[in-house]
Coordinates of C-alpha atoms and ligand atoms in Angstrom, one line a residue:
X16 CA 0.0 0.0 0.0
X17 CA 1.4 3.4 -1.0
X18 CA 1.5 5.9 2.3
X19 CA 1.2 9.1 2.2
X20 CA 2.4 12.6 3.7
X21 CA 0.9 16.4 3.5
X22 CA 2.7 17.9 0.5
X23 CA 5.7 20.2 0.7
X24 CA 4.6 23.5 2.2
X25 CA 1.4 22.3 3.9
X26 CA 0.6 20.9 7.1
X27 CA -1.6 19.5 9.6
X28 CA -2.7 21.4 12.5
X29 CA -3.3 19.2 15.1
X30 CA -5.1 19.9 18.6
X31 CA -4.1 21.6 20.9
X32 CA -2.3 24.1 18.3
X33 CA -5.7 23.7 16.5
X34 CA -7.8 25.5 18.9
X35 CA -5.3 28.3 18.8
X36 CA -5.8 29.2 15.6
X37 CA -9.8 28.8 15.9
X38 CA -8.9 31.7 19.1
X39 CA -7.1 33.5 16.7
X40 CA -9.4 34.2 14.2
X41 CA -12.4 35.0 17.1
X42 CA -10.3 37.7 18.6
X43 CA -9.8 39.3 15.4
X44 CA -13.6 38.6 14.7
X45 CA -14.1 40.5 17.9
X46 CA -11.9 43.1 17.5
X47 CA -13.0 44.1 14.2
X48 CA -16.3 43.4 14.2
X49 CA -17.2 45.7 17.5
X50 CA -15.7 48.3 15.1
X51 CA -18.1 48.1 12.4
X52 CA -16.8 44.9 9.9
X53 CA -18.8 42.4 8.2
X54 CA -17.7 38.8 7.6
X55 CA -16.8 38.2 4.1
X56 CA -16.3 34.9 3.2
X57 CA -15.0 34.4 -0.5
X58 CA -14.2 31.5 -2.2
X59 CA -11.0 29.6 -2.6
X60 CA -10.7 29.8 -6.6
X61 CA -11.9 32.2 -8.9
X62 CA -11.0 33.4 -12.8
X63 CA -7.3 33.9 -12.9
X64 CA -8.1 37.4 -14.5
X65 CA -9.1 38.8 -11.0
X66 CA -5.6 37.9 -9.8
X67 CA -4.1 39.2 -12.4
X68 CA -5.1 42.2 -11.2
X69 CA -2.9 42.2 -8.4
X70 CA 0.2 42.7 -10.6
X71 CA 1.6 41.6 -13.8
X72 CA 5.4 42.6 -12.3
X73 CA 4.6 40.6 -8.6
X74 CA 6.1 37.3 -7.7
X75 CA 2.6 36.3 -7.0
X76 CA 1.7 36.7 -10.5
X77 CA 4.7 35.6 -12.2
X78 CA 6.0 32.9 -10.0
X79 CA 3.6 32.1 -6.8
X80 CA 0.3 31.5 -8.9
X81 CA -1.7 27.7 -8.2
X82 CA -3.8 28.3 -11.6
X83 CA -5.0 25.5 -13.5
X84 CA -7.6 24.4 -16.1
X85 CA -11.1 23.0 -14.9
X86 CA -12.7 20.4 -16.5
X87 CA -15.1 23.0 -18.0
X88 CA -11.9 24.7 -19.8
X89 CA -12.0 27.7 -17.5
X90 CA -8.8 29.2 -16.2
X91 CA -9.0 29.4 -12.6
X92 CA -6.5 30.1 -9.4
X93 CA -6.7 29.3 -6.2
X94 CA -6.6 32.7 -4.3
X95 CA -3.1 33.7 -3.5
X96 CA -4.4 36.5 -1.1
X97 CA -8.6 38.0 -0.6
X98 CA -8.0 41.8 -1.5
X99 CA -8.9 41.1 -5.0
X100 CA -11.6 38.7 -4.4
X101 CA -12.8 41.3 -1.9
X102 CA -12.8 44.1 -5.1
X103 CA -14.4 41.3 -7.3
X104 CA -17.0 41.1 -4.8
X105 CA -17.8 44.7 -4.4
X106 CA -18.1 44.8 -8.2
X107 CA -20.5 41.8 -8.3
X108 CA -22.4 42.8 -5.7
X109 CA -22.7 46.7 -5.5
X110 CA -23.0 47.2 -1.8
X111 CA -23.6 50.8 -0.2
X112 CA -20.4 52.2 0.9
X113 CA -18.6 52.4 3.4
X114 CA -18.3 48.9 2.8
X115 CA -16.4 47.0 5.8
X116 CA -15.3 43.5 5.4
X117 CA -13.0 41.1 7.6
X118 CA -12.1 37.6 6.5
X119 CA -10.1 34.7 7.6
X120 CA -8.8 31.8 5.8
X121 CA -6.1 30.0 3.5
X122 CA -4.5 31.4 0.6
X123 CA -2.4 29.4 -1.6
X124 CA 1.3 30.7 -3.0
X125 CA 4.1 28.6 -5.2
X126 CA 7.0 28.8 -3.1
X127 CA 10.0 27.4 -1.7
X128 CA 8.7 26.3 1.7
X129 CA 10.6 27.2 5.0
X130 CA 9.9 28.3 8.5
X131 CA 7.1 31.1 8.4
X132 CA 6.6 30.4 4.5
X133 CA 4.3 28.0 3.4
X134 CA 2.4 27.1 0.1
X135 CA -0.9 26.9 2.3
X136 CA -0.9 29.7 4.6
X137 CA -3.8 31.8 6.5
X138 CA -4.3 34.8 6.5
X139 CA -7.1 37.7 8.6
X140 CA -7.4 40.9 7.1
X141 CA -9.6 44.1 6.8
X142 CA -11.1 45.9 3.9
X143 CA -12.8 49.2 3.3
X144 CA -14.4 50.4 0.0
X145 CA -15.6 54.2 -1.3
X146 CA -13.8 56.0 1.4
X147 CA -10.7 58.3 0.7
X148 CA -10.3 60.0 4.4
X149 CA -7.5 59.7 6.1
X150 CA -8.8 59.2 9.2
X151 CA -10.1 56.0 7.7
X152 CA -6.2 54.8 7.2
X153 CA -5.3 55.6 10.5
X154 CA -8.3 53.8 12.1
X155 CA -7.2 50.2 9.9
X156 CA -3.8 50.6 10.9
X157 CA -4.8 51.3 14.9
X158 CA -7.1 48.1 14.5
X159 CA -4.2 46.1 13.1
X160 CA -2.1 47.6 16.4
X161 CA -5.1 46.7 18.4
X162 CA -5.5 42.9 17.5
X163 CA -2.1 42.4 18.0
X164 CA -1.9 43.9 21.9
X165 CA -4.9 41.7 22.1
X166 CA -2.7 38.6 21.3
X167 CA -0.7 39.7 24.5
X168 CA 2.4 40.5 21.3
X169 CA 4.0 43.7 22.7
X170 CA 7.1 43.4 20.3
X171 CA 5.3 45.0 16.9
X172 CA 6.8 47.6 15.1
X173 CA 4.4 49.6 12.7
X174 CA 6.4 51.2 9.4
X175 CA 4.3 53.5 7.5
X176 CA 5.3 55.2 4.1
X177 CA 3.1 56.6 1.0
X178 CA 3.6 55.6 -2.4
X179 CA 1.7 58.9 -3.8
X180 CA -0.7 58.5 -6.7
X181 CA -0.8 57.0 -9.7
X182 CA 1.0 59.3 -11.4
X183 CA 3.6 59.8 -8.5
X184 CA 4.5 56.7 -8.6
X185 CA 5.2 56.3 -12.0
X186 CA 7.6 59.2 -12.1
X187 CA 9.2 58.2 -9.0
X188 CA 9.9 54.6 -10.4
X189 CA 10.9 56.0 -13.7
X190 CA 13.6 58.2 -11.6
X191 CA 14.5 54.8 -9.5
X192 CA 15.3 53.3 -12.9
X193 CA 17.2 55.9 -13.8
X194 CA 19.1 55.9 -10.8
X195 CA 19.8 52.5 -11.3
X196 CA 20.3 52.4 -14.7
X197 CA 23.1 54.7 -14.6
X198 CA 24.9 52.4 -11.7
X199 CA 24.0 49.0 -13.5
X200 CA 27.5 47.7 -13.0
X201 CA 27.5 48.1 -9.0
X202 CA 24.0 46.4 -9.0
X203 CA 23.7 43.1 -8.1
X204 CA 22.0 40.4 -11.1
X205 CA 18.9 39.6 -9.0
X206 CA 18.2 43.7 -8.7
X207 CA 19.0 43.9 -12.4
X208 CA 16.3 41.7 -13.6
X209 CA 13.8 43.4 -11.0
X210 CA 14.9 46.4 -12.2
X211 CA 13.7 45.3 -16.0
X212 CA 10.2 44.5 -14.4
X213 CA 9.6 46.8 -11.4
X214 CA 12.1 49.4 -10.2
X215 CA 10.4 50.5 -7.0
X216 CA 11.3 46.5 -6.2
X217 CA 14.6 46.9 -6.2
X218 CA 14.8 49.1 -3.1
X219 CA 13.6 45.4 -1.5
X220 CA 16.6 43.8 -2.3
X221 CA 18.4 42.6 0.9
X222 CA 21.8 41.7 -1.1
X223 CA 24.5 43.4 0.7
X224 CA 26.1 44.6 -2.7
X225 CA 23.1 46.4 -3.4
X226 CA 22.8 48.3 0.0
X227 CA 24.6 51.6 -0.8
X228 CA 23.3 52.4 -4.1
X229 CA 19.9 51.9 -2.6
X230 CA 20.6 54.2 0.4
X231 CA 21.6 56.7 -2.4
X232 CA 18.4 56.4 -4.4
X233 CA 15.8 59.0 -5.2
X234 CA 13.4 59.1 -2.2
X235 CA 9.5 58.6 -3.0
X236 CA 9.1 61.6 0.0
X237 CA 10.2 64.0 -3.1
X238 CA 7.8 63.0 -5.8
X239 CA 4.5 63.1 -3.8
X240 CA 2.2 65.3 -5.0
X241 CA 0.7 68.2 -3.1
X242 CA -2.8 66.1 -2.8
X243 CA -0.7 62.5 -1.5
X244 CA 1.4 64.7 0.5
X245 CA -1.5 66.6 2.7
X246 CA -3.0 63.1 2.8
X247 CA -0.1 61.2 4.1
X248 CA 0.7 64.2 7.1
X249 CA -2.9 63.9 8.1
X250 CA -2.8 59.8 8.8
X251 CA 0.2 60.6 10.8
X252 CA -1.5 62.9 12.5
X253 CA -4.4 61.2 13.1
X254 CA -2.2 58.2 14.2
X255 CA -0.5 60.0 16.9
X256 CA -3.8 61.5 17.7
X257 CA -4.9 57.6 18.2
X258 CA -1.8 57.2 20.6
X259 CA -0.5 54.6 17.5
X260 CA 3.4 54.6 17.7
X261 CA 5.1 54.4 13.9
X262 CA 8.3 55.1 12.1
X263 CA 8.1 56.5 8.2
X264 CA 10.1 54.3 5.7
X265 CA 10.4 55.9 2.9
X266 CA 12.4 52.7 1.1
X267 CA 8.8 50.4 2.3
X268 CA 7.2 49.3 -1.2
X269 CA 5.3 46.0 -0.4
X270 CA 5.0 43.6 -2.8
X271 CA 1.9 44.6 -5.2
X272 CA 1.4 46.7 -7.4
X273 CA -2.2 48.1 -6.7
X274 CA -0.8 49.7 -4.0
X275 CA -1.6 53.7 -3.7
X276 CA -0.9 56.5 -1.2
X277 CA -0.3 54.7 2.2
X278 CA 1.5 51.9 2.9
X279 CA 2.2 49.7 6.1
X280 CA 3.7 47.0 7.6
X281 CA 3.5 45.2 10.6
X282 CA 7.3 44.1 12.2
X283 CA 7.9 41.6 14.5
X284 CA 11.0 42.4 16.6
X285 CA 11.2 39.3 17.8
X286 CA 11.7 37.2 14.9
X287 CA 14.8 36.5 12.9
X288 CA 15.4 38.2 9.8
X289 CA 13.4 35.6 7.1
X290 CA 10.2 36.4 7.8
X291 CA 9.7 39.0 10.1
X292 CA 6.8 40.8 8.3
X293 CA 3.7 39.1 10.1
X294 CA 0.9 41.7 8.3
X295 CA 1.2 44.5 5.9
X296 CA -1.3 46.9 3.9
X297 CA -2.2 50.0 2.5
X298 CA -4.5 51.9 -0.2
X299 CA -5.5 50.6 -3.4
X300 CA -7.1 53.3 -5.1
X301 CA -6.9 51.6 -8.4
X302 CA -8.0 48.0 -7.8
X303 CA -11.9 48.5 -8.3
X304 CA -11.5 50.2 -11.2
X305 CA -9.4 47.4 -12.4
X306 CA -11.8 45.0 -12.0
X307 CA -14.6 46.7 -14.0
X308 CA -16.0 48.7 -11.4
X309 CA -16.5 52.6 -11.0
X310 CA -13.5 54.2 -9.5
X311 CA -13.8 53.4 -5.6
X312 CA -10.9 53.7 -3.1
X313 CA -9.4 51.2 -0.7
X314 CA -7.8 50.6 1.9
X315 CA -7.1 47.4 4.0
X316 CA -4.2 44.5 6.0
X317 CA -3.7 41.1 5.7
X318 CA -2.4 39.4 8.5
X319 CA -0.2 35.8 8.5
X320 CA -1.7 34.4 10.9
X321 CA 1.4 31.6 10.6
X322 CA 4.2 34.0 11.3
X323 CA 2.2 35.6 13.6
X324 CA 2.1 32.6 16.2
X325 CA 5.3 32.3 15.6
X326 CA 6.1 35.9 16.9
X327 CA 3.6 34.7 19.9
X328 CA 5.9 31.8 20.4
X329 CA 8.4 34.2 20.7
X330 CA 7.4 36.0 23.4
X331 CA 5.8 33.4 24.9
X332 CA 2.2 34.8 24.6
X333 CA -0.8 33.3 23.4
X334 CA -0.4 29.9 24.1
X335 CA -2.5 27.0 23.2
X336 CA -5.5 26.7 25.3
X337 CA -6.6 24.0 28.1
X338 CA -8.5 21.2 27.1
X339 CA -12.1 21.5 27.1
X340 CA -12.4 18.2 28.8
X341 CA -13.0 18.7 32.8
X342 CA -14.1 15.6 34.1
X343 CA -12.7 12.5 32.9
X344 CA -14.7 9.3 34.1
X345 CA -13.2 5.8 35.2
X346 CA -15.5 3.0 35.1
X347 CA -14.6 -0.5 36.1
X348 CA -18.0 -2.0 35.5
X349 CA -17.6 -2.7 32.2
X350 CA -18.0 0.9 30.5
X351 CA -21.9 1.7 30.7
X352 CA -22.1 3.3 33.7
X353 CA -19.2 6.1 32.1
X354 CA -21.6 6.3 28.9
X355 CA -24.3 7.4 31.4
X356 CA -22.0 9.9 33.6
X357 CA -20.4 11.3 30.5
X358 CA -23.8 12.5 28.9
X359 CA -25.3 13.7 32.1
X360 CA -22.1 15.8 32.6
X361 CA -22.2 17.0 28.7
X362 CA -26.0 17.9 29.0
X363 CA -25.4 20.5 31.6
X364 CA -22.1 22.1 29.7
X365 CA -19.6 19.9 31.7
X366 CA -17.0 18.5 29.9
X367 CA -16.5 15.0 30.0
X368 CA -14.5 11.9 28.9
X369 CA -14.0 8.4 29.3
X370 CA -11.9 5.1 28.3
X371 CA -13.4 2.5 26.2
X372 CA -13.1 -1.5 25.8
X373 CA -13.2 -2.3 29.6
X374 CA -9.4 -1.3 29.9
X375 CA -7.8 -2.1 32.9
X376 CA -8.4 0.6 36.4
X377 CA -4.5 1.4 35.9
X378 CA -4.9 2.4 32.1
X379 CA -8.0 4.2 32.8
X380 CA -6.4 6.2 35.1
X381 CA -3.6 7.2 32.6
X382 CA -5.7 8.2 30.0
X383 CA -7.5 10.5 32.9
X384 CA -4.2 12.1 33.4
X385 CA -3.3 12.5 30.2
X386 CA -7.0 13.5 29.4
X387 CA -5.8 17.3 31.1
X388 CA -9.4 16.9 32.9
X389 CA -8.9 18.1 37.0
X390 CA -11.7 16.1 38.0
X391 CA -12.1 12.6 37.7
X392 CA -15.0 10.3 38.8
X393 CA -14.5 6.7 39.4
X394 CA -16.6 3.9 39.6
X395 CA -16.7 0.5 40.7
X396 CA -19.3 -2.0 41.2
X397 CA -19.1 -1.2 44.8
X398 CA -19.8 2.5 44.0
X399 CA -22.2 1.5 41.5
X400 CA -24.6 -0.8 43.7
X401 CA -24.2 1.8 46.8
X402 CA -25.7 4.4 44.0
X403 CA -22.5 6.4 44.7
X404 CA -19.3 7.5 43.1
X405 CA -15.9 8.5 43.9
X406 CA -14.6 12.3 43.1
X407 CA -10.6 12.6 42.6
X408 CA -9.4 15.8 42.1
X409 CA -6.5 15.5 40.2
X410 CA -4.2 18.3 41.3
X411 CA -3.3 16.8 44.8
X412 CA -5.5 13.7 44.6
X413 CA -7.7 14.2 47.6
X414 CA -10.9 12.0 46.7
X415 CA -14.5 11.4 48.3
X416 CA -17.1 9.7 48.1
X417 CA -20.4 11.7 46.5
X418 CA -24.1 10.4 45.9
X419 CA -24.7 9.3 42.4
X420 CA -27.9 12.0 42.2
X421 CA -25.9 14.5 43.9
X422 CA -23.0 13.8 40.8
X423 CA -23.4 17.1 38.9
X424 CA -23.4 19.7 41.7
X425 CA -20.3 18.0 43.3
X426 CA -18.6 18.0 39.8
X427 CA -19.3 22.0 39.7
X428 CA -18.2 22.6 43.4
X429 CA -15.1 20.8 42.3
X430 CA -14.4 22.6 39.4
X431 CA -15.4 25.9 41.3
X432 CA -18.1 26.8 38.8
Ligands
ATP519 P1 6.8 38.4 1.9 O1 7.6 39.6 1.5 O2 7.3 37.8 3.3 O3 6.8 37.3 0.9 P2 4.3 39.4 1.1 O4 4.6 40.8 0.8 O5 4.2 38.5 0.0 O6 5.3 38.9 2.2 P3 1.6 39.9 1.8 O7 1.1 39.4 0.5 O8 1.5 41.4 2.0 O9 3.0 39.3 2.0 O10 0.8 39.1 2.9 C1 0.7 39.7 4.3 C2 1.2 38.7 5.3 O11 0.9 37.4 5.0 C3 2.7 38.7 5.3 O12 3.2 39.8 6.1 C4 3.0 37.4 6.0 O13 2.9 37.5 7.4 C5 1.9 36.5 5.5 N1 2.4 35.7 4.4 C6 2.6 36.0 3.1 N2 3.0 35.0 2.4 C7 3.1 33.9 3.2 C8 3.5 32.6 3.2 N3 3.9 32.0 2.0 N4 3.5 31.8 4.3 C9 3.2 32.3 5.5 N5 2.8 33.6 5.6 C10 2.7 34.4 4.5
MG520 MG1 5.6 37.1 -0.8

């Protein structure tokens, strides 16, 4: 028989871990949906054209994509991120704006696996639709800053930059080439070929070679426009006014190429130099139009919810939580008498496990202590023709005896609830 394991950048998430990431996603739920976001839940493929969108010149588009033929002949991908589905969506649907939308969920990128980079990774994030104020930014970047102090992560550095408008953009990467150009020998060969496909990516490069011409390159601060200028002093305003800490980066240019005005990313201080972006963002005041739609601004984050427990392992925050079983039940009559006890127990909210195939009272109790559960009940056919049972509190192991109808309310009392 062939075996088989997950393929190479997926895995399994396995309880306990398992219910940490379900926690995950319900604080963000909470956090973002007392401020005002609905749950959007897209699906997990959709016409390659919509992700197109997100950049001919981006490795997810040239080298990360999952697309594939159907059986009905239609070119489809599985999403690589939701910020275009979410545009898509808006298109299709027409909603009143301010539109507010959260998600959660998998995304799927080609690449070379490692530690914080998968090919089946998760990601919450935030969108807004048809609102250009910068108070707006400044309140999606706070919320960001927010669900992170929530995870108990106090080591999150916010940088913050603007990438102008359209046409600011395009005459500050036409200067970058230029820049570059006229230095092509000192450039590394990984910058050059970026620099054929997207200048403003070369300032990404990490290559030490590269380091000095990029630290002499035109900066993106001198080719704002009035308009993307006023904008970007209000969101720092209004972020300091929010008590939101930042530093600008003038050299941060994310990775797509929708993006407008501001831009953001989310640092983790305490991981190691691969991957410690855990979230990133900014406005894409082009991407509706893109997709067919009337011209609509946008602004939103996605967070890696992978990287981001890792920066929770870190600093040893957020940890995986207790089992949900509190009573675990030992019965050396043959197994019924725990079937009855456990349902009882589960009726009223208790939780409750057992053993099964009349192990022996030694493995029982094993499997109650590895069970996690600090109560557990015991049986016996003594217990069980004296209509009692036997109480054990785990931590300590003081036990007593308790009437069988009496069961529940001494299980509560036990468990101080
Ligand atoms: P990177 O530069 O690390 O490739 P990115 O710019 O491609 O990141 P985004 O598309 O902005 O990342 O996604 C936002 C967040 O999602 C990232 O900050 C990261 O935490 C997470 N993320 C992106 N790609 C992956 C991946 N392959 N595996 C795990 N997490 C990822
Ligand atoms: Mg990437």
């Amino acid at each position: 028989m062939p075996s088989f394991a997950t393929s190479p950048g997926t895995r399994d998430i396995l309880a306990p871990d398992s219910a940490r990431w379900r926690r995950f996603q319900q604080v963000f739920a909470d956090v973002v949906e007392t401020a005002g976001f609905g749950h959007i839940i897209p699906p997990m493929f959709e016409d390659l054209g919509v992700f197109l969108r997100v950049g001919e010149s981006t490795e997810i588009v040239t080298k990360e994509m999952y697309d594939f033929e159907d059986k009905g002949g239609r070119r489809v991908a599985l999403r690589p991120e939701q910020t275009a589905s979410v545009c898509r969506a808006f298109v299709e649907h027409r909603p009143v704006t301010p539109w507010k939308v959260w998600y959660a969920g998998p995304n799927f990128r080609y690449e070379k696996p490692q530690q914080g980079r998968y090919r089946q990774f998760d990601q919450v994030g935030v969108e807004v639709l048809g609102v250009d104020d910068p108070q707006l930014d400044a309140e999606v970047i706070a919320l960001g800053m927010e669900f992170y102090r929530r995870l108990g992560l106090t080591k999150v550095r916010l940088s913050l930059n603007s990438l102008g408008d359209s046409g600011d953009r395009d005459r500050y990467a036409s200067a970058l080439r230029t820049h570059f150009s006229s230095n092509i020998d000192a450039l590394s060969a990984e910058s050059r070929a970026t620099l054929e496909r997207n200048p403003l990516r070369v300032l990404d490069s990490k290559r030490a070679e590269d380091a000095q011409l990029i630290a002499a390159s035109p900066r993106m601060a001198d080719h704002l426009s009035p308009a993307a200028e006023e904008h970007f002093l209000q969101v720092q305003t209004s972020l300091r006014a929010a008590g939101v800490t930042f530093h600008v980066d003038d050299r941060l240019v994310r990775g797509l190429d929708y993006y407008r005005r501001t831009t953001f990313e989310f640092v983790s201080e305490s991981l190691t130099a691969a991957h410690t972006a855990i979230g990133g963002g900014g406005r894409y005041d082009g991407l509706v139009a893109d997709l067919g739609g009337p011209d609509t601004p946008g602004i939103g984050f996605a967070l890696g919810l992978d990287r981001t427990l890792l920066a929770c392992d870190a600093e040893g925050v957020f940890g995986a939580p207790q089992s949900r079983v509190d009573v675990f039940v030992v019965d050396a009559t043959g197994g019924s008498e725990a079937g009855v006890i456990c349902t009882e127990l589960r009726t009223v909210g208790i939780g409750a496990d057992r053993a099964y195939e009349r192990r022996s009272m030694k493995a029982q109790m094993k499997s109650a202590d590895r069970s996690g559960a600090p109560v557990c009940i015991i049986v016996g056919d003594d217990e069980r023709n004296a209509n009692t049972a036997i109480l054990r509190t785990m931590e300590g192991g003081s036990q007593h005896i308790v009437q069988r109808d009496d069961l529940v309310a001494q299980v509560r009392r036990a468990l101080g609830r």
